[in-house]
Tab-separated table of C-alpha atoms in Angstrom:
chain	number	residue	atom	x	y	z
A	1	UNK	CA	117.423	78.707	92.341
A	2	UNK	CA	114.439	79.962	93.948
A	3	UNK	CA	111.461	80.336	91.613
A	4	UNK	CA	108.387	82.654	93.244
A	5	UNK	CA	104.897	82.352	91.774
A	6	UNK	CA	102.057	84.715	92.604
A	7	UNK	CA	98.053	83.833	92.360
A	8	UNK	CA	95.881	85.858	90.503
A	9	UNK	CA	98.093	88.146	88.592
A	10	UNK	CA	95.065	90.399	88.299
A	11	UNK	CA	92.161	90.940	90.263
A	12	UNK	CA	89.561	93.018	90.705
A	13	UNK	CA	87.161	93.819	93.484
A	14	UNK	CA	84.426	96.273	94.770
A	15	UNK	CA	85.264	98.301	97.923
A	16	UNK	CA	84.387	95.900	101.084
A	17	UNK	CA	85.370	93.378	99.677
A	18	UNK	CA	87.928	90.415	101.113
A	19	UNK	CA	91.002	90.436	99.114
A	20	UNK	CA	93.316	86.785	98.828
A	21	UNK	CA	96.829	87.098	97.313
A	22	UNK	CA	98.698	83.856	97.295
A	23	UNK	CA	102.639	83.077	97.017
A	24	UNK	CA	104.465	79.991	96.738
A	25	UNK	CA	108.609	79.591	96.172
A	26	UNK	CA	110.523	76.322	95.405
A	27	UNK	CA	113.407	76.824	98.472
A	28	UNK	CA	113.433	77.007	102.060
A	29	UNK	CA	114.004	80.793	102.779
A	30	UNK	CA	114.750	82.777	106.055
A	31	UNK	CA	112.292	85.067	105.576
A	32	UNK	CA	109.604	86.411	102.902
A	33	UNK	CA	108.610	90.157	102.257
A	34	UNK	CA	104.632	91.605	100.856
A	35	UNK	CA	105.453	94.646	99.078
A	36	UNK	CA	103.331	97.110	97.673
A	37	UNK	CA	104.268	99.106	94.105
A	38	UNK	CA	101.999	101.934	93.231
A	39	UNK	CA	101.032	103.205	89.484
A	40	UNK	CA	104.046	105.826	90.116
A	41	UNK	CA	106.633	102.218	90.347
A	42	UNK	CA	107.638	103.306	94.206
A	43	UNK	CA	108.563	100.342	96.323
A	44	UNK	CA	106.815	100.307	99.782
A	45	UNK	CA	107.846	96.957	102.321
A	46	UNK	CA	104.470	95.990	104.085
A	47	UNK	CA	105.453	93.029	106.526
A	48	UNK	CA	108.616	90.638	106.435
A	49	UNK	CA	108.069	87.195	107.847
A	50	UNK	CA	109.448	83.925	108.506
A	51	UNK	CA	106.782	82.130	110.180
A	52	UNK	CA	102.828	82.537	111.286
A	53	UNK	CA	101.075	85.612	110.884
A	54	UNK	CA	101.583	89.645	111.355
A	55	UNK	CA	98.736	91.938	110.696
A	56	UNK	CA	98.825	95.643	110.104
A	57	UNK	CA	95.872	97.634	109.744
A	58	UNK	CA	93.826	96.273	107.587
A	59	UNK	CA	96.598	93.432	106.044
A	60	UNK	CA	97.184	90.339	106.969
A	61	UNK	CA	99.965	88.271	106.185
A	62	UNK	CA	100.366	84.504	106.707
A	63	UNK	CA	102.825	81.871	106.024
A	64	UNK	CA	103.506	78.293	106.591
A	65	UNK	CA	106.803	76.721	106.174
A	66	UNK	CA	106.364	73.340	105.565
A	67	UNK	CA	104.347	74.042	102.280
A	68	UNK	CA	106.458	77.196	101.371
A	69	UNK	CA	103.159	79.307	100.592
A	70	UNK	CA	102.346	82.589	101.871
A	71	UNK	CA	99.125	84.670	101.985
A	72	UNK	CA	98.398	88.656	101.541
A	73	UNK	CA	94.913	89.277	103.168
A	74	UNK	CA	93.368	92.659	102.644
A	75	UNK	CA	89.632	93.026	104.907
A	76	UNK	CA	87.401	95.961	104.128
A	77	UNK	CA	89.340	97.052	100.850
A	78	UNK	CA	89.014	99.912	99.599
A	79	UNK	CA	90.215	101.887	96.214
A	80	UNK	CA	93.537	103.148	97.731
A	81	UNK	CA	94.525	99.966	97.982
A	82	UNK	CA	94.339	99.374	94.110
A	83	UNK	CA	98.198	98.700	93.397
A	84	UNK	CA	100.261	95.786	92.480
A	85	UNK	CA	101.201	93.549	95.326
A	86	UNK	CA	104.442	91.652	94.986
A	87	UNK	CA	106.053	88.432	97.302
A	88	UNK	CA	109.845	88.118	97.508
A	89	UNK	CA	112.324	85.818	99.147
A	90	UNK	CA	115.183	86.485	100.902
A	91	UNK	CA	117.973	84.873	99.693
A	92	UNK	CA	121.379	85.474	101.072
A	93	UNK	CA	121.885	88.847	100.203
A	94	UNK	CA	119.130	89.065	97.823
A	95	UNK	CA	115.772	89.312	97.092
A	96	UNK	CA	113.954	86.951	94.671
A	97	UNK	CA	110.409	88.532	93.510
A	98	UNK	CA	107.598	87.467	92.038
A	99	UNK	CA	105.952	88.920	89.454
A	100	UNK	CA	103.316	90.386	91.169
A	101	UNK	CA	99.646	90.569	91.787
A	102	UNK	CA	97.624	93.724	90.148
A	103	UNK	CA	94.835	94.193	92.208
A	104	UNK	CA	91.923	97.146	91.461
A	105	UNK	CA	89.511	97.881	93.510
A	106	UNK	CA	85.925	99.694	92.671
A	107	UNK	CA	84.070	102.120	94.725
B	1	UNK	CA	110.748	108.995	108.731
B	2	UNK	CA	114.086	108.328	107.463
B	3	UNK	CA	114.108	107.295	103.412
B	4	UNK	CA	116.291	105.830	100.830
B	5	UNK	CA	116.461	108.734	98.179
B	6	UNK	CA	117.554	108.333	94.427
B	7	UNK	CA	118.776	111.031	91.702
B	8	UNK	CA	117.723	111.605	89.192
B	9	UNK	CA	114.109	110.597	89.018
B	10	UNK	CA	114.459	110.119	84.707
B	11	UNK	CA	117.264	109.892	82.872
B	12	UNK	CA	117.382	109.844	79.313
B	13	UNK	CA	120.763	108.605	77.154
B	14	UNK	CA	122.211	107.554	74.136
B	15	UNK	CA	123.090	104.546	73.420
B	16	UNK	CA	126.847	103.922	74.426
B	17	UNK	CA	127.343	107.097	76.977
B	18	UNK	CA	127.992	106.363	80.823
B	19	UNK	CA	125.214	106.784	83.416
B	20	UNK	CA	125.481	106.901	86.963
B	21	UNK	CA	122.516	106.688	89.189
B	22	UNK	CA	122.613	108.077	92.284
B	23	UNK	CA	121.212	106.742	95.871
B	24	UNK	CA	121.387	108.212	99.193
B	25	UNK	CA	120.200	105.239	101.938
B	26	UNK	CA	119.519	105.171	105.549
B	27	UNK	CA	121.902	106.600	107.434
B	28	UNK	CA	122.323	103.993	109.718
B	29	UNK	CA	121.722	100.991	107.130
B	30	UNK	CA	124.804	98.506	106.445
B	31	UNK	CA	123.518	97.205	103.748
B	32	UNK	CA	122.764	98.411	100.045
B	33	UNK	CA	121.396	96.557	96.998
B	34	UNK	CA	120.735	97.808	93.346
B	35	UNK	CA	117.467	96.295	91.528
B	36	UNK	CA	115.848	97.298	88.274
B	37	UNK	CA	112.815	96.611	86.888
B	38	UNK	CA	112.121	96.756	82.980
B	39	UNK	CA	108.608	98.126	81.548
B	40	UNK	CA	106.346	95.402	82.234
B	41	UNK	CA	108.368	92.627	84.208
B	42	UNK	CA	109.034	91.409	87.307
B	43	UNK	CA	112.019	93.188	90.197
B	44	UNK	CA	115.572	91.529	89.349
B	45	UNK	CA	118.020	91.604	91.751
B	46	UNK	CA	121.284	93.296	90.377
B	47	UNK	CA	123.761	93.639	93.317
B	48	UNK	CA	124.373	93.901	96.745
B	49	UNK	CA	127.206	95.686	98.686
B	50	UNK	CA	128.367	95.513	102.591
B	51	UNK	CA	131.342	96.992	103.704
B	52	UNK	CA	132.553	98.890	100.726
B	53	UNK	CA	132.791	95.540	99.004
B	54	UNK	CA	130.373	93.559	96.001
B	55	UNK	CA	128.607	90.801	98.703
B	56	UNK	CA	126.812	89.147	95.445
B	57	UNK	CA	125.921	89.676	92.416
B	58	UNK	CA	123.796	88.708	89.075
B	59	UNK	CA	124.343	87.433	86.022
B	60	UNK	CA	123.032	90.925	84.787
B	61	UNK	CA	125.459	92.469	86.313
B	62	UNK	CA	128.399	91.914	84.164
B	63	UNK	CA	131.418	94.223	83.544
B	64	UNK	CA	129.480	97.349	82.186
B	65	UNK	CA	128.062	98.144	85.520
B	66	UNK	CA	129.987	99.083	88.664
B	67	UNK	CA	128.951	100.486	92.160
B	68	UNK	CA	130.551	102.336	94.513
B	69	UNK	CA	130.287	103.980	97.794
B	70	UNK	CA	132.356	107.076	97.270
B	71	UNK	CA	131.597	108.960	101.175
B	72	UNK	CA	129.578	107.806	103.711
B	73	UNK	CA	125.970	108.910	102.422
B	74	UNK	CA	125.761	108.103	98.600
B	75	UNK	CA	125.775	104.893	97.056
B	76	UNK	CA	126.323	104.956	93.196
B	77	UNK	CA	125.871	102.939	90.151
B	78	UNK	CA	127.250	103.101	87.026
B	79	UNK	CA	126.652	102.255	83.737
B	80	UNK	CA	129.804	102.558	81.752
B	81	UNK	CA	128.701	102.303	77.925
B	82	UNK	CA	124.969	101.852	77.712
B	83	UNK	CA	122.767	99.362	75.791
B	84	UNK	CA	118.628	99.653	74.563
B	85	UNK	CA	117.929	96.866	77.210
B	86	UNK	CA	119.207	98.922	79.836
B	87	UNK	CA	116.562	100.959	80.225
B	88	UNK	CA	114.155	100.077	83.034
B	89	UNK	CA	113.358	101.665	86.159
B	90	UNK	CA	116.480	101.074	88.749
B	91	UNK	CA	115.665	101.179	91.940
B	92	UNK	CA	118.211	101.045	95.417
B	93	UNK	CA	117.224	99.849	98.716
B	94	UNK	CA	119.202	99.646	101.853
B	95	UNK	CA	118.504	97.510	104.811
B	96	UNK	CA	119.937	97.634	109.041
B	97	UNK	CA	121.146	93.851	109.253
B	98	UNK	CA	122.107	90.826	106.670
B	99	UNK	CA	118.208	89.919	105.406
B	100	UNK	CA	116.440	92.125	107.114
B	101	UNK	CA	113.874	94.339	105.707
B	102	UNK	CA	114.484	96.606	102.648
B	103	UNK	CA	113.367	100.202	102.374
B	104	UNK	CA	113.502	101.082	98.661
B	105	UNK	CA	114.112	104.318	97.350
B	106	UNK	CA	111.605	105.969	94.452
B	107	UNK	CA	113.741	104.804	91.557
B	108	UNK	CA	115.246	106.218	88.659
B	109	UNK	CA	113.645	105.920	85.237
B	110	UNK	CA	116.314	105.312	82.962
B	111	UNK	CA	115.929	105.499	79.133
B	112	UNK	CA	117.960	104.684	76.505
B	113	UNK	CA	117.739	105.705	73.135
């Protein structure tokens, strides 16, 4: 079974600032998802990968294999982007998800 | 943009009545799952379906609930005699391929009481 641990589970920042989320899981996967969950609960996919980097905007994600860890990178942040930021792993038919990272950020 | 939609938004029941929860998915997605999320924790997974068939499912997911694909736009699950633990937010998704990328709907806020 594939356990998925996130790093912080809160954090706060001021606007500009350089954000770090951080996942690890147990199991080899095929592929790991970044999603975003707003105060209202919606559900919002930001980038699905299986290996190196993808970048969207202002997000970054990362990943390496071999040490089954994954990175969220926000640059610039800003207060819209105060939500809780959640790693999952697919798994067959499934996705596993962490519990999440609630990040703030201040103007 | 094409969405996954859900109905209703907020449910409220009594304890021992039958829900269903209601999801319309992508049109041209293959592939529908069923997750819910209680107050405070982390997504589970509670099912996924392919080809008008259960593909897996989790130990949550035990003989109360059910899903079904009744015509080819909604995607249903039901809740046949309801328990305090089940409420949570429930939320579908729906996904193109086998593990690709899921596009969740808004959820359903169900409430038992």
């Amino acid at each position: 079974k594939n356990e998925v641990e996130q790093s912080p589970q809160n954090l706060t920042a001021q606007e500009g600032e350089f954000i770090t989320i951080n996942c690890s899981y147990s199991v080899g996967i095929s592929a790991l998802h970044w999603l975003q969950q707003h105060p209202g609960g919606g559900i919002v996919s930001l980038f699905m990968l299986s290996s190196g980097k993808k970048k969207h905007g202002r997000l970054i994600a990362t990943i390496n294999i071999q040490e089954k860890h994954s990175s969220l990178h926000i640059t610039a942040s800003h207060p819209r982007d105060s939500a809780v930021y959640i790693c999952a792993v697919g798994d067959t038919d499934k996705l596993i998800f962490g519990t999440g990272t609630r990040l703030q950020v201040f103007p | 943009e094409p969405e996954v939609t859900q109905t209703p938004s907020h449910q409220v029941t009594q304890m021992g009545q039958e829900v269903i929860l209601r999801c319309v998915p992508i049109s041209n997605h293959l592939y529908f799952y069923w997750y819910r999320q209680i107050l405070g924790q982390k997504v589970e997974f509670l099912v996924s379906f392919y080809n008008n068939e259960i593909s897996e499912k989790s130990e949550i997911f035990d003989d109360q609930f059910s899903v079904e694909r009744p015509d080819g736009s909604n995607f249903t699950l039901k809740i046949r005699s309801t328990k305090l633990e089940d409420s949570a937010m429930y939320f579908c998704a729906s996904s193109e391929v086998r593990g690709g990328e899921q596009y969740f709907g808004p959820g359903t806020r169900l409430t038992v009481t």
